[in-house]
PDB file of C-alpha atoms in Angstrom:
ATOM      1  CA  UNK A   1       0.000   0.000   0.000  1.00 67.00           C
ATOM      2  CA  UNK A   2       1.493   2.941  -1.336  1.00 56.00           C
ATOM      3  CA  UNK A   3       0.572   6.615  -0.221  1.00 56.00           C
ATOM      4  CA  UNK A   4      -0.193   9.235  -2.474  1.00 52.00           C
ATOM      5  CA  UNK A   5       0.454  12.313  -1.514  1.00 47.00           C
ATOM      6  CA  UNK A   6      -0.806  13.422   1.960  1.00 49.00           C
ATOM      7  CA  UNK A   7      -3.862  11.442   1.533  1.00 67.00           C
ATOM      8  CA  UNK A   8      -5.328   9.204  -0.828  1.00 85.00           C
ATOM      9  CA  UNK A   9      -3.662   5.703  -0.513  1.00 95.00           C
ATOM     10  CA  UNK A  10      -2.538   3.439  -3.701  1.00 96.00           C
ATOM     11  CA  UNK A  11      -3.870  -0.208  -3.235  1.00 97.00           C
ATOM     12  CA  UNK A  12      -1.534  -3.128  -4.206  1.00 94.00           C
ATOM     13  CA  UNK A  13      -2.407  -6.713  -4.296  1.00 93.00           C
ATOM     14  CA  UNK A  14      -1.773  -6.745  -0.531  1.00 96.00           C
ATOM     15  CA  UNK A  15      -5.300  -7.572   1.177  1.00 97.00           C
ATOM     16  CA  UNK A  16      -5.204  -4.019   3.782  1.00 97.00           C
ATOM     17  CA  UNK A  17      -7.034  -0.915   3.808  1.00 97.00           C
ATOM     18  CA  UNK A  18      -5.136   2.314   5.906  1.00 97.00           C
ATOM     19  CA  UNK A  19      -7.367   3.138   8.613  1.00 97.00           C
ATOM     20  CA  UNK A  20     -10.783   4.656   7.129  1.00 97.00           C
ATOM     21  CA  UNK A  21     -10.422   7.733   9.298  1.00 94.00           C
ATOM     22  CA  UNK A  22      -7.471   8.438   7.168  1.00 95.00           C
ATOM     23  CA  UNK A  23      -9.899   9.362   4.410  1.00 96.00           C
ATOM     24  CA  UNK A  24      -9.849  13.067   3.069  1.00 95.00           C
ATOM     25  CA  UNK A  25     -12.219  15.954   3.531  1.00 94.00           C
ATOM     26  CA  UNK A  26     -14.466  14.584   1.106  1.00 95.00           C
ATOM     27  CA  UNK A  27     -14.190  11.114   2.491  1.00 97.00           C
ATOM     28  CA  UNK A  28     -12.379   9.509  -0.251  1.00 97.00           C
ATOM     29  CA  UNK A  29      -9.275   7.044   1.197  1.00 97.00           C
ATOM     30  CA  UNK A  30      -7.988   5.106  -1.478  1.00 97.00           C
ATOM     31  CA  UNK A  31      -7.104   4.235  -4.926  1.00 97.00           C
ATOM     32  CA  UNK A  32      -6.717   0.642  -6.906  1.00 96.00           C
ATOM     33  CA  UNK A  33      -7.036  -2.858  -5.388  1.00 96.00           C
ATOM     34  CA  UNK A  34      -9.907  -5.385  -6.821  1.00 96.00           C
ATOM     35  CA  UNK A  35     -13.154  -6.057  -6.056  1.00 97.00           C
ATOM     36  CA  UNK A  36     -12.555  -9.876  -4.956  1.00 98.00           C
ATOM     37  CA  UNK A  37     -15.134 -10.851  -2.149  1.00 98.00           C
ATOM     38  CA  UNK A  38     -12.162 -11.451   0.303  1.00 98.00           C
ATOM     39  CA  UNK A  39     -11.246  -7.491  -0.256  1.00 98.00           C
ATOM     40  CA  UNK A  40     -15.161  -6.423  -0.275  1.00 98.00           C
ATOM     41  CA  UNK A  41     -15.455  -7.737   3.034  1.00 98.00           C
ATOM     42  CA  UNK A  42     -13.111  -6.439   4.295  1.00 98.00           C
ATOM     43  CA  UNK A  43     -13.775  -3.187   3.462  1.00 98.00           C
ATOM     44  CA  UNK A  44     -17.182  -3.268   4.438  1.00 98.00           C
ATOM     45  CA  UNK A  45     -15.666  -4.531   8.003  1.00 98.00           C
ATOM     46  CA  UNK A  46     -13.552  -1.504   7.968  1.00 98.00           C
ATOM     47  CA  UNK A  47     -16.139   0.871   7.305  1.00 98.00           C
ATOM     48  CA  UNK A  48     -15.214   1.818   4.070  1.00 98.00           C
ATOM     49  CA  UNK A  49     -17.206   1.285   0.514  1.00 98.00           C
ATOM     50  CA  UNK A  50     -16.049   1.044  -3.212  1.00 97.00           C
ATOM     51  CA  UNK A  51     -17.748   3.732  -5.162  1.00 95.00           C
ATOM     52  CA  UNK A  52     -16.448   4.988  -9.126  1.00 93.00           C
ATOM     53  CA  UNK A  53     -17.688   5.472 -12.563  1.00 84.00           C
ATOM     54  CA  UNK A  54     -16.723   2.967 -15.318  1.00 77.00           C
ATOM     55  CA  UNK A  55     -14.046   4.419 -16.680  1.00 74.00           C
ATOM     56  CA  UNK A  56     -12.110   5.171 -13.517  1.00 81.00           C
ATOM     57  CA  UNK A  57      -9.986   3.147 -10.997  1.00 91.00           C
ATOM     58  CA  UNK A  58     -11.386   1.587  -8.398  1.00 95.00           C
ATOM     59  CA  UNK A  59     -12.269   4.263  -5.481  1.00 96.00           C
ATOM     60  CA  UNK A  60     -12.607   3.835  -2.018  1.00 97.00           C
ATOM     61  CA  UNK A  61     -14.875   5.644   0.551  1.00 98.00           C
ATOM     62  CA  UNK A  62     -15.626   6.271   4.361  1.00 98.00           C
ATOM     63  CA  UNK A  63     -17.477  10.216   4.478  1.00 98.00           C
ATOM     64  CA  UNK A  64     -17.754  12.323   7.224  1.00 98.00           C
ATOM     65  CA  UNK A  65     -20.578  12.405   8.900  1.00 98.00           C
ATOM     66  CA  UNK A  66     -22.270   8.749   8.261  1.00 98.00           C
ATOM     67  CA  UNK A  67     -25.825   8.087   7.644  1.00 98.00           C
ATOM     68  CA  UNK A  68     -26.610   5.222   9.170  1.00 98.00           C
ATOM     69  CA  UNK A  69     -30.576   3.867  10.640  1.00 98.00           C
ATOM     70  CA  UNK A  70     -31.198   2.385  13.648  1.00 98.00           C
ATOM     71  CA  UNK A  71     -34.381  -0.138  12.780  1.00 98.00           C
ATOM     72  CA  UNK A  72     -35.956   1.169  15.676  1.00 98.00           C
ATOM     73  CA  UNK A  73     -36.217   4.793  14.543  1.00 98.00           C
ATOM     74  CA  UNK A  74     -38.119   3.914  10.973  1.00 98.00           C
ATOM     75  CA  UNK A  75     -40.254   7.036  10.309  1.00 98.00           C
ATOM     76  CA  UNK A  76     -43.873   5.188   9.072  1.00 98.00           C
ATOM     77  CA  UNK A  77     -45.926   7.791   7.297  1.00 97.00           C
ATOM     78  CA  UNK A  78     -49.833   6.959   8.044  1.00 97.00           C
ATOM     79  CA  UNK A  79     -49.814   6.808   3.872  1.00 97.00           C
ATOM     80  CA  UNK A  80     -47.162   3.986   3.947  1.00 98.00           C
ATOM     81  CA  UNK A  81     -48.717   2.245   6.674  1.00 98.00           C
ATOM     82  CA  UNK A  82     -51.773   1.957   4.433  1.00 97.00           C
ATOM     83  CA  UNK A  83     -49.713   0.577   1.936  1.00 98.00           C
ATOM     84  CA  UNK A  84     -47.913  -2.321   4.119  1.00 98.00           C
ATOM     85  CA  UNK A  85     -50.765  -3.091   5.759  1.00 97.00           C
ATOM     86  CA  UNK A  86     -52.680  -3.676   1.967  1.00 97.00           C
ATOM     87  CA  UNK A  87     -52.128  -6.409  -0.823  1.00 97.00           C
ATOM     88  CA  UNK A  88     -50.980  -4.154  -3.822  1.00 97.00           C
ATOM     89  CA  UNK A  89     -46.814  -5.340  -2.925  1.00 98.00           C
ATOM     90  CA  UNK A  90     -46.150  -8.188  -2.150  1.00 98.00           C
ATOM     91  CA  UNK A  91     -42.153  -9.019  -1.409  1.00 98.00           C
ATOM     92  CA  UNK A  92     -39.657 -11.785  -1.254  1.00 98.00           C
ATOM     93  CA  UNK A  93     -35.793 -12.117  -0.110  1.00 98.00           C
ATOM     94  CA  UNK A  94     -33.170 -12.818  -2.334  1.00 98.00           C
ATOM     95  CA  UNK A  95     -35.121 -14.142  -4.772  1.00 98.00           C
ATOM     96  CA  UNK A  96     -33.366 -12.311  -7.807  1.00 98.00           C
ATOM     97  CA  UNK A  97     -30.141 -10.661  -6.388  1.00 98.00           C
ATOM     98  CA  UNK A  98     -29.383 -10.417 -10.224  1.00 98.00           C
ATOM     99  CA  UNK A  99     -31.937  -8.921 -11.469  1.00 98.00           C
ATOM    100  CA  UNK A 100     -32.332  -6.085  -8.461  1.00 98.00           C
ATOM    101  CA  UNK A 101     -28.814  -5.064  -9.023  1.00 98.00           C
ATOM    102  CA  UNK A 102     -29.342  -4.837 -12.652  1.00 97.00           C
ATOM    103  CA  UNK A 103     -32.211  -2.740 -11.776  1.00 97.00           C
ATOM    104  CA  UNK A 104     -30.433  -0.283  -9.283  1.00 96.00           C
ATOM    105  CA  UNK A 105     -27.605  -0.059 -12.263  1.00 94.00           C
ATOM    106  CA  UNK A 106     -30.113   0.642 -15.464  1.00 93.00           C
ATOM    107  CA  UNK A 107     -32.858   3.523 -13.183  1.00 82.00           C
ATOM    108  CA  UNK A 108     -32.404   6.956 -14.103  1.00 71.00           C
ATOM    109  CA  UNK A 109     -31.448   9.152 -11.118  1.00 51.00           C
ATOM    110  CA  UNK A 110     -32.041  12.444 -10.566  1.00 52.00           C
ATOM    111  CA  UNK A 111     -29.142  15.186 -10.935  1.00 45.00           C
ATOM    112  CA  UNK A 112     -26.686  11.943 -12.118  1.00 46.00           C
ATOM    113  CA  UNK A 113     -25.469  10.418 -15.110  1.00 48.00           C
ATOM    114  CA  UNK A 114     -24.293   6.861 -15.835  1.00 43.00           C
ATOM    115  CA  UNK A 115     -24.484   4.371 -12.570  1.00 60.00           C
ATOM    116  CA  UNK A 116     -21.466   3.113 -10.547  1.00 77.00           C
ATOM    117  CA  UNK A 117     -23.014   0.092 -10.735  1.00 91.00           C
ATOM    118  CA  UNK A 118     -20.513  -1.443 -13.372  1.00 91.00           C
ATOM    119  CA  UNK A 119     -20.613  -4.953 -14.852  1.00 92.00           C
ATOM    120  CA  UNK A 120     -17.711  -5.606 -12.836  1.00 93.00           C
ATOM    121  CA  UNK A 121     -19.408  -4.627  -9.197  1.00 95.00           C
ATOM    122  CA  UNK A 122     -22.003  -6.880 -10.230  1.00 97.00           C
ATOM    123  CA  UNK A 123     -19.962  -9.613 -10.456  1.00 97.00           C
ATOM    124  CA  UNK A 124     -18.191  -8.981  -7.643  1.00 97.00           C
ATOM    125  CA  UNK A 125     -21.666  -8.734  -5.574  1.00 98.00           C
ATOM    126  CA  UNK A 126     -23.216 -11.688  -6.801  1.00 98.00           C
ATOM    127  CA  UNK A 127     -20.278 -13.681  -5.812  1.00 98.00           C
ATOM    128  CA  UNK A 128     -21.041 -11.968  -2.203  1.00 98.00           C
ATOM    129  CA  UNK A 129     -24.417 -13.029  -2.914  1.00 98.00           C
ATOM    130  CA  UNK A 130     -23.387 -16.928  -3.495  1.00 98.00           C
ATOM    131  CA  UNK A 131     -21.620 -17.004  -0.326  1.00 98.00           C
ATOM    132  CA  UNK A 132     -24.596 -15.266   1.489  1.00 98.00           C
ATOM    133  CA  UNK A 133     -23.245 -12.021   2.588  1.00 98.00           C
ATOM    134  CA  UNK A 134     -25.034 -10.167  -0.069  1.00 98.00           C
ATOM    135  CA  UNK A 135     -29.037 -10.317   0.073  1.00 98.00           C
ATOM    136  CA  UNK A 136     -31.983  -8.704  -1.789  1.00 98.00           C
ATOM    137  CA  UNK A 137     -35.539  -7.427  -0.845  1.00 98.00           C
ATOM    138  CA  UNK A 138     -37.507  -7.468  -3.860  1.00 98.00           C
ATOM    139  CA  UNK A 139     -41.131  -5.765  -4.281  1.00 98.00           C
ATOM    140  CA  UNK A 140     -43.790  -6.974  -6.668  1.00 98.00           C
ATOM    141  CA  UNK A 141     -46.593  -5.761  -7.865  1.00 98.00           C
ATOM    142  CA  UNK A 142     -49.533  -7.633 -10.054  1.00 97.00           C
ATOM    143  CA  UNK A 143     -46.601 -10.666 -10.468  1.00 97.00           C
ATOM    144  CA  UNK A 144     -43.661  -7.828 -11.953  1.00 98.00           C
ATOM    145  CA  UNK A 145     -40.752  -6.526 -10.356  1.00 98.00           C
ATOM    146  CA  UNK A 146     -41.351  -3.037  -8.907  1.00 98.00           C
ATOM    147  CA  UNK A 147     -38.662  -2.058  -6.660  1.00 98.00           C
ATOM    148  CA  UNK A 148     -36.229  -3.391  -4.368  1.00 98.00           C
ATOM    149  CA  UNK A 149     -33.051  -3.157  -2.697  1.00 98.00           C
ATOM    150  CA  UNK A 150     -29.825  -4.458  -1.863  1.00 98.00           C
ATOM    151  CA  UNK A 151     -26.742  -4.410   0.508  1.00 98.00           C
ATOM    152  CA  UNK A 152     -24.154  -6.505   2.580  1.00 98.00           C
ATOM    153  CA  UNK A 153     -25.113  -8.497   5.936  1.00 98.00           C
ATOM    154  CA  UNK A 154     -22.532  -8.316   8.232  1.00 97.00           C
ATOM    155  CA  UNK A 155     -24.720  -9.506  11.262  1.00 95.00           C
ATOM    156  CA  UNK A 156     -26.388  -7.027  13.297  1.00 94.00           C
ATOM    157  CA  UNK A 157     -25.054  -4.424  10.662  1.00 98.00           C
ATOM    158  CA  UNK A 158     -26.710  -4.096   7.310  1.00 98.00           C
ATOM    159  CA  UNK A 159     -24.497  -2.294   4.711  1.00 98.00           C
ATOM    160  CA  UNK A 160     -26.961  -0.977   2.202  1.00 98.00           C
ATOM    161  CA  UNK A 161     -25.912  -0.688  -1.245  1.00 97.00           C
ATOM    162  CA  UNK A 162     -28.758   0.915  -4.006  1.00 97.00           C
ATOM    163  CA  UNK A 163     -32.829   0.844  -4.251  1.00 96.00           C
ATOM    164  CA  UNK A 164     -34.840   1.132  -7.567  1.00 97.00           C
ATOM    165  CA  UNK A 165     -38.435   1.890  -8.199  1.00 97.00           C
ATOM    166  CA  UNK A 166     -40.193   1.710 -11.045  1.00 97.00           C
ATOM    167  CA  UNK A 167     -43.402   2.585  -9.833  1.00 98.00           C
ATOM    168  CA  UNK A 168     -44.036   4.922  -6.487  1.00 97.00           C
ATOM    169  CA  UNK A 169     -43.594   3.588  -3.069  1.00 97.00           C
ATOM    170  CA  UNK A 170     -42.164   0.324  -4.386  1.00 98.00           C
ATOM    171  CA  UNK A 171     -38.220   1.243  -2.607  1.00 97.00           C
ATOM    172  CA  UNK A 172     -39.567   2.442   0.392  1.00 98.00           C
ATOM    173  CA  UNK A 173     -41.777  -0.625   0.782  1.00 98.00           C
ATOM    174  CA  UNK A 174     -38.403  -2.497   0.552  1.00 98.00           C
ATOM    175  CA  UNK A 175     -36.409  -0.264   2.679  1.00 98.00           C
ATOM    176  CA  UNK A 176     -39.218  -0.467   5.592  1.00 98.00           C
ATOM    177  CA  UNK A 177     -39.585  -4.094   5.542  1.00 98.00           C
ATOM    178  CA  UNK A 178     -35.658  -4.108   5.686  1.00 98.00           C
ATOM    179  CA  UNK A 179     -35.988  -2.013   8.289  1.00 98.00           C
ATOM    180  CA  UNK A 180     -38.203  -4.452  10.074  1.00 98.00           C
ATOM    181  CA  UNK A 181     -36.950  -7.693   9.018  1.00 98.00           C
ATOM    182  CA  UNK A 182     -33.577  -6.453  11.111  1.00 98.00           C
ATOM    183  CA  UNK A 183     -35.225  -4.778  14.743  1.00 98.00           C
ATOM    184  CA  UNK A 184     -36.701  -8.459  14.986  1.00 98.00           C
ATOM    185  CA  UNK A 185     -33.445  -9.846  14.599  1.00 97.00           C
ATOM    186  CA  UNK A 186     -31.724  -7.093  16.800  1.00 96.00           C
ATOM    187  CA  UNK A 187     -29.579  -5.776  14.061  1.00 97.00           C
ATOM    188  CA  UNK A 188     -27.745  -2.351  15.341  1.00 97.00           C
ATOM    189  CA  UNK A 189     -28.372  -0.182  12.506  1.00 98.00           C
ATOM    190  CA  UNK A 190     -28.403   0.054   8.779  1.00 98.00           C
ATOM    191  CA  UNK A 191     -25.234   1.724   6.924  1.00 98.00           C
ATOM    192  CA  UNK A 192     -26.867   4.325   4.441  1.00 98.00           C
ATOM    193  CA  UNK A 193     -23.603   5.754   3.662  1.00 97.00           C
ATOM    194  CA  UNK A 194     -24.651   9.481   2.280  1.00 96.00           C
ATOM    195  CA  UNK A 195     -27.112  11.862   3.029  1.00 97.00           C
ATOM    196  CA  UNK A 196     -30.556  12.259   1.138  1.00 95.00           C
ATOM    197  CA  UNK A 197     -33.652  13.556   2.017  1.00 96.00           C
ATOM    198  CA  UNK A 198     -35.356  10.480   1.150  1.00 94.00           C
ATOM    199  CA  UNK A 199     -33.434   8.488   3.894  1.00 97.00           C
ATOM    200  CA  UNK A 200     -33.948  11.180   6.284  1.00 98.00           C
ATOM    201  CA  UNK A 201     -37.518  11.048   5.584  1.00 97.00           C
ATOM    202  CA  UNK A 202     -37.494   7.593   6.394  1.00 98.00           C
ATOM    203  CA  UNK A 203     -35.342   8.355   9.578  1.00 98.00           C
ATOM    204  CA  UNK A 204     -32.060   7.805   9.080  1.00 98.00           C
ATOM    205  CA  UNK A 205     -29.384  10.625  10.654  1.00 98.00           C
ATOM    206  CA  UNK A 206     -26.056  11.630  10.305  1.00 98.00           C
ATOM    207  CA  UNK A 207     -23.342  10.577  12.579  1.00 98.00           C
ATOM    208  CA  UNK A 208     -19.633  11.578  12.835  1.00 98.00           C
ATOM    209  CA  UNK A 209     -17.397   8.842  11.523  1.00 98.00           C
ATOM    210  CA  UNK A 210     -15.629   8.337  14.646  1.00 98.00           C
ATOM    211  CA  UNK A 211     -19.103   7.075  16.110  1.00 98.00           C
ATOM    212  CA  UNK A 212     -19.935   5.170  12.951  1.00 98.00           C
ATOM    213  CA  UNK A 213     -16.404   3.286  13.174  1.00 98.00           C
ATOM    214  CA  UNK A 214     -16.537   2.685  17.153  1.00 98.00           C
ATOM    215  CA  UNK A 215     -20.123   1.364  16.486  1.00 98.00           C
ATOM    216  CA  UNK A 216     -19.298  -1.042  13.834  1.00 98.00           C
ATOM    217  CA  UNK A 217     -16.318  -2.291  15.403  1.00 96.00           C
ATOM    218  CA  UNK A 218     -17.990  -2.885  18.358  1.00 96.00           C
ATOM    219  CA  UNK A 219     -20.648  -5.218  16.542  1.00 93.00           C
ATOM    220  CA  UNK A 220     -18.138  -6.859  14.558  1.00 89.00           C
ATOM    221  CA  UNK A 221     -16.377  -7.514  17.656  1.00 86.00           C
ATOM    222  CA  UNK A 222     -18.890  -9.026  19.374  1.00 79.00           C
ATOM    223  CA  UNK A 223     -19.771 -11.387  16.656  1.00 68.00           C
ATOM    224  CA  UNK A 224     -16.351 -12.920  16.894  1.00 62.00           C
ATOM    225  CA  UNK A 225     -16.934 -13.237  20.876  1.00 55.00           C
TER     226      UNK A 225
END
């Protein structure tokens, strides 16, 4: 691992990250490596997330502040809870990892162009996905797929990746039953990575990175105990 200048850190083959606190202003920490699931992993232990266009090297992240959710605090508008309470979704688990990453990659985002979602990070997810560590929440709606989400299962930490929607609700269907799924299991939080107003809405929050890291090391700590 080679340093480049005061900041960002060059990647070799060498399975190590620098410590993701080392990460610049704008939260970027390093530059290179691979996307094996070995390296994934560990990232994801580290608290730090790949995150680059197509045509650039492989870039790794861990901002300042963190959004993260604690399953506890889901924000249920009386709308939405007419809508999980109903029969017009209906949703499975990793049913088609595949095709919900292919979805996340293809929808058209507002303010963005082209997806980071290369052909390459889908690879390296689904092999994630074979070895159960990455898992999918898909929605459906009159037997088509609608929305859905995916991310990485650490235990008791959920790192989530992307959401689609093709029709309105659909993701935050998804994102609530997630949301469930894990306070029944006593999961600590959700990883949401960056700020939006449509997380917030749904009640995730802003952390410093310090308190992100400390929390996450003290789950994956205790899951080796």
């Amino acid at each position: 691992m080679k340093k480049k200048n005061s900041e960002i850190y060059f990647l070799t083959d060498r399975l190590e990250f620098p410590p993701a606190d080392n990460a610049n202003e704008d939260g970027l920490l390093a530059v290179g490596g691979d996307l094996s699931s070995s390296r994934l992993l560990l990232a994801y232990k580290s608290g730090i997330f790949p995150w680059f266009n197509d045509d650039s090297l492989i870039l790794w992240w861990s901002p300042n502040p963190r959004m993260i959710l604690f399953p506890h605090k889901i924000r249920i508008s009386k709308s939405m809870r007419q809508i999980l309470s109903g029969t017009r979704f209906t949703l499975t688990r990793n049913k088609c990892f595949r095709e919900v990453i292919e979805n996340c990659a293809e929808i058209e985002r507002s303010g963005q162009e082209g997806t980071w979602i290369t052909d390459n990070m889908i690879e390296a997810y689904l092999q994630l996905h074979h070895r159960g560590i990455a898992k999918s929440y898909e929605v459906w709606e009159e037997g088509k797929l609608v929305g859905g989400l995916y991310g990485v299962d650490l235990g008791h930490v959920f790192c989530g990746e992307s959401m689609f929607s093709k029709v309105s609700n659909a993701s935050k269907f998804a994102f609530i039953k997630l949301a469930q799924d894990l306070e029944s299991h006593n999961y600590k939080f959700i990883d949401c990575q960056l700020y939006t107003k449509h997380l917030e809405s749904l009640g995730a929050e802003e952390i410093p990175r310090k308190e992100f890291l400390e929390l996450l090391q003290a789950e994956i700590q205790g899951r080796k105990q």
